[in-house]
mmCIF file of C-alpha atoms in Angstrom:
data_model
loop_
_atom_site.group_PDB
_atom_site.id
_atom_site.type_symbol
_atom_site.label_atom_id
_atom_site.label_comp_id
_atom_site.label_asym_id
_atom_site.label_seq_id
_atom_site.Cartn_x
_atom_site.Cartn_y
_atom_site.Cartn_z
ATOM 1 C CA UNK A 69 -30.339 1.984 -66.606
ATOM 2 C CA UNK A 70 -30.496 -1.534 -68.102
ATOM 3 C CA UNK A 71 -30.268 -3.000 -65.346
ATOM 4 C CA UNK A 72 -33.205 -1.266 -63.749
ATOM 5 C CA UNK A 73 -35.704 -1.628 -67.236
ATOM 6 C CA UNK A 74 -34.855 -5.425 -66.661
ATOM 7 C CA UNK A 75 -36.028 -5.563 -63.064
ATOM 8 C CA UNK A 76 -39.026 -3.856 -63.710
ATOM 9 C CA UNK A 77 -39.959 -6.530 -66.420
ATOM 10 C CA UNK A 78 -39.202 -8.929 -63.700
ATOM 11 C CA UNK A 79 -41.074 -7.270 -61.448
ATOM 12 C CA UNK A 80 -44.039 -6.802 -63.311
ATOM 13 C CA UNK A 81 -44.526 -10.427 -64.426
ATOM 14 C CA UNK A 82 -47.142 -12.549 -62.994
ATOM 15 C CA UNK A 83 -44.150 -15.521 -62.459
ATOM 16 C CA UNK A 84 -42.474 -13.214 -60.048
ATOM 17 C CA UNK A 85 -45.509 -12.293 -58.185
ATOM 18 C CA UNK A 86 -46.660 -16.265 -57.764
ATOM 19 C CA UNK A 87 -43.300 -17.506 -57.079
ATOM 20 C CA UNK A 88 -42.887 -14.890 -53.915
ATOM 21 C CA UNK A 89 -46.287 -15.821 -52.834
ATOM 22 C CA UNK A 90 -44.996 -19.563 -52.741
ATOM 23 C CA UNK A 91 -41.733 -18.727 -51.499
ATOM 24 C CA UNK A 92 -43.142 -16.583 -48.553
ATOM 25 C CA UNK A 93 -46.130 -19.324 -47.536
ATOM 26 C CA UNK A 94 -43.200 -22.427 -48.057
ATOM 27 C CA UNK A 95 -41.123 -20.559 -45.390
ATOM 28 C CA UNK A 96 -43.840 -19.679 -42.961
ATOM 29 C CA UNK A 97 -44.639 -23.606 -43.011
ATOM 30 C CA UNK A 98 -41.060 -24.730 -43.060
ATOM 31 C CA UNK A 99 -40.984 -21.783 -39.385
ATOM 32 C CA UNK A 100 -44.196 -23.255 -38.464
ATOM 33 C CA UNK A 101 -42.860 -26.718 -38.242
ATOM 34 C CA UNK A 102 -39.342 -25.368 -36.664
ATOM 35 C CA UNK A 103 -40.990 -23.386 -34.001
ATOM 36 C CA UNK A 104 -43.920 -25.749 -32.900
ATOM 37 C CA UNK A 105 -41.754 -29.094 -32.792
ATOM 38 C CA UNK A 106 -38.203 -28.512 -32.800
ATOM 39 C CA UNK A 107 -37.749 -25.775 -30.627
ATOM 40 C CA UNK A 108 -39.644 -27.053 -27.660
ATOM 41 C CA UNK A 109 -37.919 -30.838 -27.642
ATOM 42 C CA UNK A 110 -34.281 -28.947 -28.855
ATOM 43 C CA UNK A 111 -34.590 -31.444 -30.967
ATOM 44 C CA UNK A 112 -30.984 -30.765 -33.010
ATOM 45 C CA UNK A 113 -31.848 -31.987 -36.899
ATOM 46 C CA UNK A 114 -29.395 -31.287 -38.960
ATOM 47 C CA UNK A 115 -29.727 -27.749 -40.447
ATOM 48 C CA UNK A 116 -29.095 -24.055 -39.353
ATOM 49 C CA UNK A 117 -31.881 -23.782 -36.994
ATOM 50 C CA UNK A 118 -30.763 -26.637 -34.520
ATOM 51 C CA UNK A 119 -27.205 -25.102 -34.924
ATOM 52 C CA UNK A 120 -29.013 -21.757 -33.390
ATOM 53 C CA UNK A 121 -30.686 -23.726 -30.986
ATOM 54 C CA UNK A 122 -27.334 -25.209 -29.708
ATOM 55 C CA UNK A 123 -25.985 -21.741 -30.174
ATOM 56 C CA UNK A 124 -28.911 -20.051 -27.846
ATOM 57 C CA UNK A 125 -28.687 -22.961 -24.919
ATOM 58 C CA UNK A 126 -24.641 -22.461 -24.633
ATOM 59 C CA UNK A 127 -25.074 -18.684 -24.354
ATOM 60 C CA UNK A 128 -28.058 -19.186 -21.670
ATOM 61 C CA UNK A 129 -26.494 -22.213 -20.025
ATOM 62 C CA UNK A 130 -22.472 -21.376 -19.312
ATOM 63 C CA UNK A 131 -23.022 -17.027 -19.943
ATOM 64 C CA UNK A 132 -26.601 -16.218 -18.815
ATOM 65 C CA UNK A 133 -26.976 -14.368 -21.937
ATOM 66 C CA UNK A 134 -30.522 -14.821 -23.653
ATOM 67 C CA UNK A 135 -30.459 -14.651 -27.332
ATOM 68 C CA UNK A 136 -33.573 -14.881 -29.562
ATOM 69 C CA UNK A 137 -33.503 -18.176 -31.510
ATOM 70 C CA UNK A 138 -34.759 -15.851 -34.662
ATOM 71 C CA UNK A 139 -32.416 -13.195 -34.203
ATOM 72 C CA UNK A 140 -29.312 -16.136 -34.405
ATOM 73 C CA UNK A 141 -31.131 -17.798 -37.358
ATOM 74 C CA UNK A 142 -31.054 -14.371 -38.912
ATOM 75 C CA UNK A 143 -27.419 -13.752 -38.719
ATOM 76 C CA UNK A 144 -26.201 -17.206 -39.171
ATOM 77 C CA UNK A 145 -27.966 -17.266 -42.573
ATOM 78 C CA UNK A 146 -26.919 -13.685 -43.516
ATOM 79 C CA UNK A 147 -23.093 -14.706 -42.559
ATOM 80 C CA UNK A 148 -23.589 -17.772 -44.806
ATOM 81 C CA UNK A 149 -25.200 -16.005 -47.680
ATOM 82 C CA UNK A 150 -21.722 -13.597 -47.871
ATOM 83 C CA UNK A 151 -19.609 -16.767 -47.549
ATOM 84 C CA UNK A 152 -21.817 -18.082 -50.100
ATOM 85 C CA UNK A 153 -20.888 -15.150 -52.719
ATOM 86 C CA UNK A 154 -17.298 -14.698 -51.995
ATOM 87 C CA UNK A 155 -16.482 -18.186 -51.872
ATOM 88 C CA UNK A 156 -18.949 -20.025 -54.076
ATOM 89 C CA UNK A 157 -19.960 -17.112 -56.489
ATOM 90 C CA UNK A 158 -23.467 -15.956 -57.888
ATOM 91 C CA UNK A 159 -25.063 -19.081 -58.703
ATOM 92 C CA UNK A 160 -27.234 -18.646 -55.038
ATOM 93 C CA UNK A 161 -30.185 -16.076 -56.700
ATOM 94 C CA UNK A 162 -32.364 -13.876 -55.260
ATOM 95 C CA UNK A 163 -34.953 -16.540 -53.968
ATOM 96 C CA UNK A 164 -32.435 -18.229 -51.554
ATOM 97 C CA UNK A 165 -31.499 -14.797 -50.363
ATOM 98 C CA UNK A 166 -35.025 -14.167 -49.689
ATOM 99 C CA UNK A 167 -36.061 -17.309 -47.840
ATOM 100 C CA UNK A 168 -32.856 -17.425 -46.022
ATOM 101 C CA UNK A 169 -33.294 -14.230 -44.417
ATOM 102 C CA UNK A 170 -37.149 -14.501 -43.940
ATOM 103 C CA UNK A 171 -37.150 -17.695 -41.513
ATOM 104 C CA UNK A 172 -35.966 -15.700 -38.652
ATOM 105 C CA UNK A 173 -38.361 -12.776 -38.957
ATOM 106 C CA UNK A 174 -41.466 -15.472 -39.621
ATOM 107 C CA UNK A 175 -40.036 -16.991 -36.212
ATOM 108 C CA UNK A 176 -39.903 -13.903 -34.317
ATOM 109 C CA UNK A 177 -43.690 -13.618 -35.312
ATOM 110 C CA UNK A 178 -44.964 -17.009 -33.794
ATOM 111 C CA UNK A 179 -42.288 -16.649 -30.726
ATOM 112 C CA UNK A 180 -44.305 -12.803 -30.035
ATOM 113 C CA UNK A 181 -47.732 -13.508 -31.605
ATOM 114 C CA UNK A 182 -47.873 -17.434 -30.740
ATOM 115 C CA UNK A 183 -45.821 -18.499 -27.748
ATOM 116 C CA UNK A 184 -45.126 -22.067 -27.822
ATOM 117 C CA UNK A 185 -45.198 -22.882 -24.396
ATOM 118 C CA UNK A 186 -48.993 -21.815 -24.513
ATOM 119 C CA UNK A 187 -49.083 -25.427 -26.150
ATOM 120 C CA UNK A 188 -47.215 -27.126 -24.134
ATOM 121 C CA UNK A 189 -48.696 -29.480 -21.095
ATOM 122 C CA UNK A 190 -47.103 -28.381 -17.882
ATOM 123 C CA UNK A 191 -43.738 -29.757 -17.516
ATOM 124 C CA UNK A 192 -43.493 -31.272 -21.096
ATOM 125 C CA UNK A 193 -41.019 -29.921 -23.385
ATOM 126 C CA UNK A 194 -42.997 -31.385 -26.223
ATOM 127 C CA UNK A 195 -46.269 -30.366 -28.427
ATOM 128 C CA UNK A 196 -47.050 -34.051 -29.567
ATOM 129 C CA UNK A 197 -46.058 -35.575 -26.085
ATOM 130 C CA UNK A 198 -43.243 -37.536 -27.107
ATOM 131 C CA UNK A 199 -40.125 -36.564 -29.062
ATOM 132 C CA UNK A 200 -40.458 -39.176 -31.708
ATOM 133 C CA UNK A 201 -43.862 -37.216 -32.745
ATOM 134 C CA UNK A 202 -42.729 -34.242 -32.672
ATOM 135 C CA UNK A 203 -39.940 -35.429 -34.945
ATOM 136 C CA UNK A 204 -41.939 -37.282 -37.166
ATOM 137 C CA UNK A 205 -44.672 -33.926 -37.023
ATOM 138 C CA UNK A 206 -41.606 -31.707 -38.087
ATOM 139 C CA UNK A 207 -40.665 -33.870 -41.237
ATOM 140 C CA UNK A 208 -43.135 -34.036 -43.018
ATOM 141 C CA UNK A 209 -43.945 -30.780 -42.541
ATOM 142 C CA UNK A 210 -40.549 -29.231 -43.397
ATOM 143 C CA UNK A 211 -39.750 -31.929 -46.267
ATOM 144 C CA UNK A 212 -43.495 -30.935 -48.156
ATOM 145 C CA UNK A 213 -42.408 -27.096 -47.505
ATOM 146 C CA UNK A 214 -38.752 -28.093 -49.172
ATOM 147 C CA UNK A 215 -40.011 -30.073 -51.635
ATOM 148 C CA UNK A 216 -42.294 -27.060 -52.877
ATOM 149 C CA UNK A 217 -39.437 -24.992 -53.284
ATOM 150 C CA UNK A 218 -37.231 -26.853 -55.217
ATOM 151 C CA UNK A 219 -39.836 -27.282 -57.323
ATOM 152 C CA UNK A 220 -39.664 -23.365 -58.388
ATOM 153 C CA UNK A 221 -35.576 -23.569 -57.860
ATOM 154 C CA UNK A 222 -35.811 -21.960 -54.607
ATOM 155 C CA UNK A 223 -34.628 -23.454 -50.920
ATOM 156 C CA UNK A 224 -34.517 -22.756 -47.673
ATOM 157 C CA UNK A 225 -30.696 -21.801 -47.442
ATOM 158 C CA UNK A 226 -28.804 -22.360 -44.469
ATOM 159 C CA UNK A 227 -28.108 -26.250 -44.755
ATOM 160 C CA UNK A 228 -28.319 -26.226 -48.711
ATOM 161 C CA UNK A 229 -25.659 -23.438 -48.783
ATOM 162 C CA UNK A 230 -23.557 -25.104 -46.325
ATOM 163 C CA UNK A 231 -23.656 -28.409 -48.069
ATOM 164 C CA UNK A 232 -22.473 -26.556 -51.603
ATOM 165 C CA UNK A 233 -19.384 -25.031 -49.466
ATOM 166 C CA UNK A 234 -19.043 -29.172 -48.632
ATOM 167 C CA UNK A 235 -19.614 -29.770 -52.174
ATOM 168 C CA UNK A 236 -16.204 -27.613 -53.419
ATOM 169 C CA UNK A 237 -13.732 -27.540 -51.534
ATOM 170 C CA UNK A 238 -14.018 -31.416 -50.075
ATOM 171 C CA UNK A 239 -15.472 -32.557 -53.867
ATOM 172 C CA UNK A 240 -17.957 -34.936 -52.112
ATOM 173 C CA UNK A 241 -21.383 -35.123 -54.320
ATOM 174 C CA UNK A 242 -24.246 -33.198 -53.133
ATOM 175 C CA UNK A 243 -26.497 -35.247 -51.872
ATOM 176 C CA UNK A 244 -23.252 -36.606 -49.397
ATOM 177 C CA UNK A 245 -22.115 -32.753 -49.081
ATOM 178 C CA UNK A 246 -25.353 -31.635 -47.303
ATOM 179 C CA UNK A 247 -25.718 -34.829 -45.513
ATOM 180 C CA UNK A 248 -22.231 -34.360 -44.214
ATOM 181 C CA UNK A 249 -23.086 -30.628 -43.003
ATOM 182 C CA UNK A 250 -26.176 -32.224 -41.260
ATOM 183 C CA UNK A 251 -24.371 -34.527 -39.194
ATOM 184 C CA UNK A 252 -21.919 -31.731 -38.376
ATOM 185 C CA UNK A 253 -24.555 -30.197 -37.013
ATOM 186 C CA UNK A 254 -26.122 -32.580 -35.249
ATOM 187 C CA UNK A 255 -23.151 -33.635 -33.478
ATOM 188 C CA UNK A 256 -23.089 -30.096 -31.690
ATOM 189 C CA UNK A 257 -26.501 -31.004 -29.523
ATOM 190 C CA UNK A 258 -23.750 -33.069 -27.799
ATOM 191 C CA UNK A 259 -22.957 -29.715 -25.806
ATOM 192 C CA UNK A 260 -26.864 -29.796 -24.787
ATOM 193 C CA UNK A 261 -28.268 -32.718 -25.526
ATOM 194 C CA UNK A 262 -28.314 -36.405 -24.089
ATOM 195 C CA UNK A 263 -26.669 -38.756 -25.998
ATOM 196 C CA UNK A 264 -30.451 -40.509 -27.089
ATOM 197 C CA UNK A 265 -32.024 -37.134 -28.379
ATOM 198 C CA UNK A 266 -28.451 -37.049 -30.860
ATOM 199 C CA UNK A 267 -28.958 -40.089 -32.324
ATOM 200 C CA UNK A 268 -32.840 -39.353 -32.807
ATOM 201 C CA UNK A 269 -31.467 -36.235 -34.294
ATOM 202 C CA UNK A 270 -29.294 -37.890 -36.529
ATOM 203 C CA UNK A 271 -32.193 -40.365 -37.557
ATOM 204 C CA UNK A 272 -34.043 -37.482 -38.099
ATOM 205 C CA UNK A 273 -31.650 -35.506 -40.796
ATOM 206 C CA UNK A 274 -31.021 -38.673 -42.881
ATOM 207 C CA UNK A 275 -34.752 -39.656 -42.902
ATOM 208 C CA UNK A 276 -35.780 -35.645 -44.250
ATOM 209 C CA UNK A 277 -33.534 -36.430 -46.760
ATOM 210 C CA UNK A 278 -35.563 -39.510 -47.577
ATOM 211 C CA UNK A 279 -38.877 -37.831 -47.064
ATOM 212 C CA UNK A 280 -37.948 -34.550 -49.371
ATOM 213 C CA UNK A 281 -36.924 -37.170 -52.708
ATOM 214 C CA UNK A 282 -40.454 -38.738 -51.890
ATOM 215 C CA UNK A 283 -42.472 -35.048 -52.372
ATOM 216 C CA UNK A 284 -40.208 -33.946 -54.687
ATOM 217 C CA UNK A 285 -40.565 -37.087 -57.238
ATOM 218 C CA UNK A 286 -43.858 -37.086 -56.553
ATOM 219 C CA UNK A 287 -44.253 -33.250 -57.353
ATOM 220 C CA UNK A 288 -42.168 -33.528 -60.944
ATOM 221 C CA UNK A 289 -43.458 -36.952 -61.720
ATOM 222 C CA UNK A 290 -44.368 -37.109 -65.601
ATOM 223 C CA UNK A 291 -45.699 -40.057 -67.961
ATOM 224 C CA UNK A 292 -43.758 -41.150 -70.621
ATOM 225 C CA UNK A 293 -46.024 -42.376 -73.561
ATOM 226 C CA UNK A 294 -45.866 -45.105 -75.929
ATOM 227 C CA UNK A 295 -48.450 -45.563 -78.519
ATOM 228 C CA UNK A 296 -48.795 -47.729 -81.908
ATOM 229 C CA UNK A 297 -51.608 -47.319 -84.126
ATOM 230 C CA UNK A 298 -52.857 -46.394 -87.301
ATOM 231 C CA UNK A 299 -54.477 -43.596 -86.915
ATOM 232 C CA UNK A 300 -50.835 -41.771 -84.983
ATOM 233 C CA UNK A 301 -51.268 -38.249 -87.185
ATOM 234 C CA UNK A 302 -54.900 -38.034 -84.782
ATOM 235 C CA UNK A 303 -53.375 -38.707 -81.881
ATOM 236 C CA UNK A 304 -49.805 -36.173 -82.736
ATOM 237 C CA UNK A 305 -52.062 -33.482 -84.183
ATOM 238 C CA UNK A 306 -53.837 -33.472 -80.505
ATOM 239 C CA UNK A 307 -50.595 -33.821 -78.749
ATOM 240 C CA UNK A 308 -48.827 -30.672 -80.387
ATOM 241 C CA UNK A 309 -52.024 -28.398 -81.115
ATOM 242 C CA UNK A 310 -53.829 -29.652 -77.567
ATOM 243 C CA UNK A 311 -51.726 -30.422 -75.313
ATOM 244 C CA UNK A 312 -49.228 -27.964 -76.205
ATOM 245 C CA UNK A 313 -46.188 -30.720 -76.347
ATOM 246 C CA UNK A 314 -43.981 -32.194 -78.851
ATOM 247 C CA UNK A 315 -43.435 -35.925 -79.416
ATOM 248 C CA UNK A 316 -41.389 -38.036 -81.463
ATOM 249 C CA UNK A 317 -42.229 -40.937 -83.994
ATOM 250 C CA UNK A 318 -40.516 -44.035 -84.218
ATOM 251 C CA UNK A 319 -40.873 -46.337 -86.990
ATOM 252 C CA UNK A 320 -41.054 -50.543 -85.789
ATOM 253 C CA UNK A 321 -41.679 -53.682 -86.721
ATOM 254 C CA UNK A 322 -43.879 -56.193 -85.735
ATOM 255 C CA UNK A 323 -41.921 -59.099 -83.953
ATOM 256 C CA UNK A 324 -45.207 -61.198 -84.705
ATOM 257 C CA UNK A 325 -46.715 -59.877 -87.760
ATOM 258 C CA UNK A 326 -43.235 -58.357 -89.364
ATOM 259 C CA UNK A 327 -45.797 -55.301 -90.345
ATOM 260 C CA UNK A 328 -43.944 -51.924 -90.226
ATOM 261 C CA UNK A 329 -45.817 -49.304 -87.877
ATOM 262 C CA UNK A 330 -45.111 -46.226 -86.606
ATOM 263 C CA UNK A 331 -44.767 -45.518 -83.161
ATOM 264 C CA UNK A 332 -45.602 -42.484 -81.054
ATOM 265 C CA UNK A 333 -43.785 -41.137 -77.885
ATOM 266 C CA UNK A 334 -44.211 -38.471 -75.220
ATOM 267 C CA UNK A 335 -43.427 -36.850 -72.072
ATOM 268 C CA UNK A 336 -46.443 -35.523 -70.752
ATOM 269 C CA UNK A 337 -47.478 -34.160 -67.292
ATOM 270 C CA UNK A 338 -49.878 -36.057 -64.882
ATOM 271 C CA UNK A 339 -53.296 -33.869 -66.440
ATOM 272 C CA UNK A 340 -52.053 -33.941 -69.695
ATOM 273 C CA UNK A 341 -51.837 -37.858 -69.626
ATOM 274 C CA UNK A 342 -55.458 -38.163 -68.474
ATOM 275 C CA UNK A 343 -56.579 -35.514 -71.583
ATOM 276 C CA UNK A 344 -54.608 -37.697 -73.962
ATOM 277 C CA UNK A 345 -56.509 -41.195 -72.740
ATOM 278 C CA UNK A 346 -60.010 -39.385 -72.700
ATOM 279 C CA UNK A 347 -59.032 -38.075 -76.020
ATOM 280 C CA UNK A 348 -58.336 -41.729 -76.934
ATOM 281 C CA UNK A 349 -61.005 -43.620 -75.840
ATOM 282 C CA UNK A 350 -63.833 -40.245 -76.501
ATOM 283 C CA UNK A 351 -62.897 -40.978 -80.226
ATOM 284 C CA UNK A 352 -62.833 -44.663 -79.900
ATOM 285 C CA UNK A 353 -58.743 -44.803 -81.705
ATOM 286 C CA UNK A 354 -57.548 -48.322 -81.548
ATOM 287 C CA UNK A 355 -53.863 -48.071 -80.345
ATOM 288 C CA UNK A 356 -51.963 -50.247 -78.070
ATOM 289 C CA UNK A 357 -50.605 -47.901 -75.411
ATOM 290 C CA UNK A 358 -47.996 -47.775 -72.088
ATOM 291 C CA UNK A 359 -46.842 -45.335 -70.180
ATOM 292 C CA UNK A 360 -44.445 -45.326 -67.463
ATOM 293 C CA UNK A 361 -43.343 -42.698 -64.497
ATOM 294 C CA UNK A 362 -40.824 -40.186 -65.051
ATOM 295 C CA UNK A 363 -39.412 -39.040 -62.155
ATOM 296 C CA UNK A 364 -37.188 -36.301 -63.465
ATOM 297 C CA UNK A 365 -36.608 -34.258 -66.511
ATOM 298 C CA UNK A 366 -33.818 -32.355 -67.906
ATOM 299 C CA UNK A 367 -33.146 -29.596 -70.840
ATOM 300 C CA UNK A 368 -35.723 -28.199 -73.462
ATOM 301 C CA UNK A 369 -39.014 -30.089 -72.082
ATOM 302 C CA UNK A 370 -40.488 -26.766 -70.618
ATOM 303 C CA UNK A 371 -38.898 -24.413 -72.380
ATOM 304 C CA UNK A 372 -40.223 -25.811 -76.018
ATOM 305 C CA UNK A 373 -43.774 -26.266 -74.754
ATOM 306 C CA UNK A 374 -43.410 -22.044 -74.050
ATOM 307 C CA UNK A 375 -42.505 -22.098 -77.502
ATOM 308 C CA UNK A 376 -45.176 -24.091 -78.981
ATOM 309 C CA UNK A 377 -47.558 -21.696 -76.957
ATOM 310 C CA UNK A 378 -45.693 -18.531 -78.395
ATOM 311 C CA UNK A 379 -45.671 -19.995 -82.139
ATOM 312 C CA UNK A 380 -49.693 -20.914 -81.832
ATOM 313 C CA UNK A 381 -50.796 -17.424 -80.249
ATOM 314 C CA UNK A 382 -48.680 -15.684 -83.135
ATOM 315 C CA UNK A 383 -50.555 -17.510 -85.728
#
């Protein structure tokens, strides 16, 4: 009965509501990308998709057996999600369950609804015209889709959970674990693929890697404040009851002057950084200021602006 109280709470919280909504629209672009430039060129990048499209050739090619490339999506992904559990444990939540198992219904959509070969110039096996495009078309597509669901602690399973399997049992870091399981993969278009389209493949997986760290820094990115002046109670008053975030105060000395100052830091995010420097210059404070880019952030830095929030609507 707990159990089912605390679900509803979930359930009735706007959080939950968003984060589907960005969940659902990040997979429909990550299938999007997959079904528009991948499938077409069988183009074999390294994640569960071109495993299914290696999969779906071998059955047509050597057995004459058609299988829908969504339909083998579906079940590889359910058959890793159960490894996942019984090998791994319950650290994969709901959100990778869900976008795991929603890429192959999105793609059985667009292969009913939106036929790819409607796109296609007769005789081309590629929407861009050349398989470089198309690759290039389905990275930056899929990386910004990835990159936007890290950024709520969701993926796109498949690869991720295959790389964390990597990540146990052959202790290899993560970032090497998933790359590993993407060359794996890769290396299977040898069964359908020329040996050209492999290596452009395995270009392919290592430069998605590349591409997601890009969005993703660029996504968290946060500015890390320095200021000196006189007048720091203005500018830490604005920064706790404004801006909502803590900072901390340092106490220097001047290498030129030998004066004793107090200076002010603080982790702020990209729109906070600009209200901060309006606030500045608006009121004409004389500070000396830097800031620098903070590409990722660790522990309490969310969690005690929340608080902050909580304490101030209390009062």
């Amino acid at each position: 009965m707990t159990k089912l109280v605390d679900l509803l709470k979930i359930l009735a919280t706007r959080k939950f509501w968003v984060e589907l909504f960005i969940m659902t629209m990040g997979m429909v672009i990550a299938g999007t990308a997959v079904y528009f430039f991948l499938v077409p060129s069988k183009l074999i990048v390294g994640s569960v998709t071109g495993l299914s499209i290696v999969l779906c050739n071998i059955s047509d090619k050597f057995f004459g057996l058609h299988m829908a490339l969504s339909g083998v999506i579906f079940a590889i992904n359910l058959l890793l999600l159960i490894i996942a559990y019984v090998f791994i444990g319950k650290e994969f939540g709901t959100k990778t369950v869900y976008t795991a198992l929603i890429l192959g219904p999105i793609l059985r959509v667009l292969e009913v609804y939106f036929p790819h070969e409607k796109f296609l110039a007769e005789g081309s096996t590629s929407v861009m015209g050349d398989p470089w495009l198309d690759l290039i078309a389905f990275i930056i597509i899929l990386s910004a889709s990835q990159a936007i669901l890290f950024r709520i602690n969701a993926s796109t399973g498949g690869l991720d959970i295959l790389g964390k399997l990597i990540n146990k049992y052959a202790h290899l870091d993560i970032g090497t674990s998933v790359s590993v399981g993407g060359a794996m993969i890769c290396c299977t278009a040898f069964l359908i693929n020329p040996f050209n389209l492999v290596v452009l493949g395995l270009i392919g997986t290592w430069i998605n890697g590349i591409v997601i760290d890009y969005f993703t820094a660029g996504l968290n990115r946060k500015k890390r404040v320095h200021i000196i002046t006189k007048d720091y109670k203005v500018i830490q008053d604005f920064i706790i009851n404004n801006l909502k975030r803590g900072c901390t105060l340092y106490e220097v000395t001047g290498g030129y002057s030998n004066e004793k100052k107090i200076q002010l830091e603080a982790l702020l995010a990209k729109d906070e950084f600009l209200k901060l420097t309006e606030f500045i210059n608006n009121n004409e404070i004389d500070t000396f200021m830097t800031a620098d880019n903070i590409s990722e952030v660790y522990g309490l830095w969310a969690s005690k602006k929340r608080k902050l929030e909580n304490d101030r609507a209390k009062i």
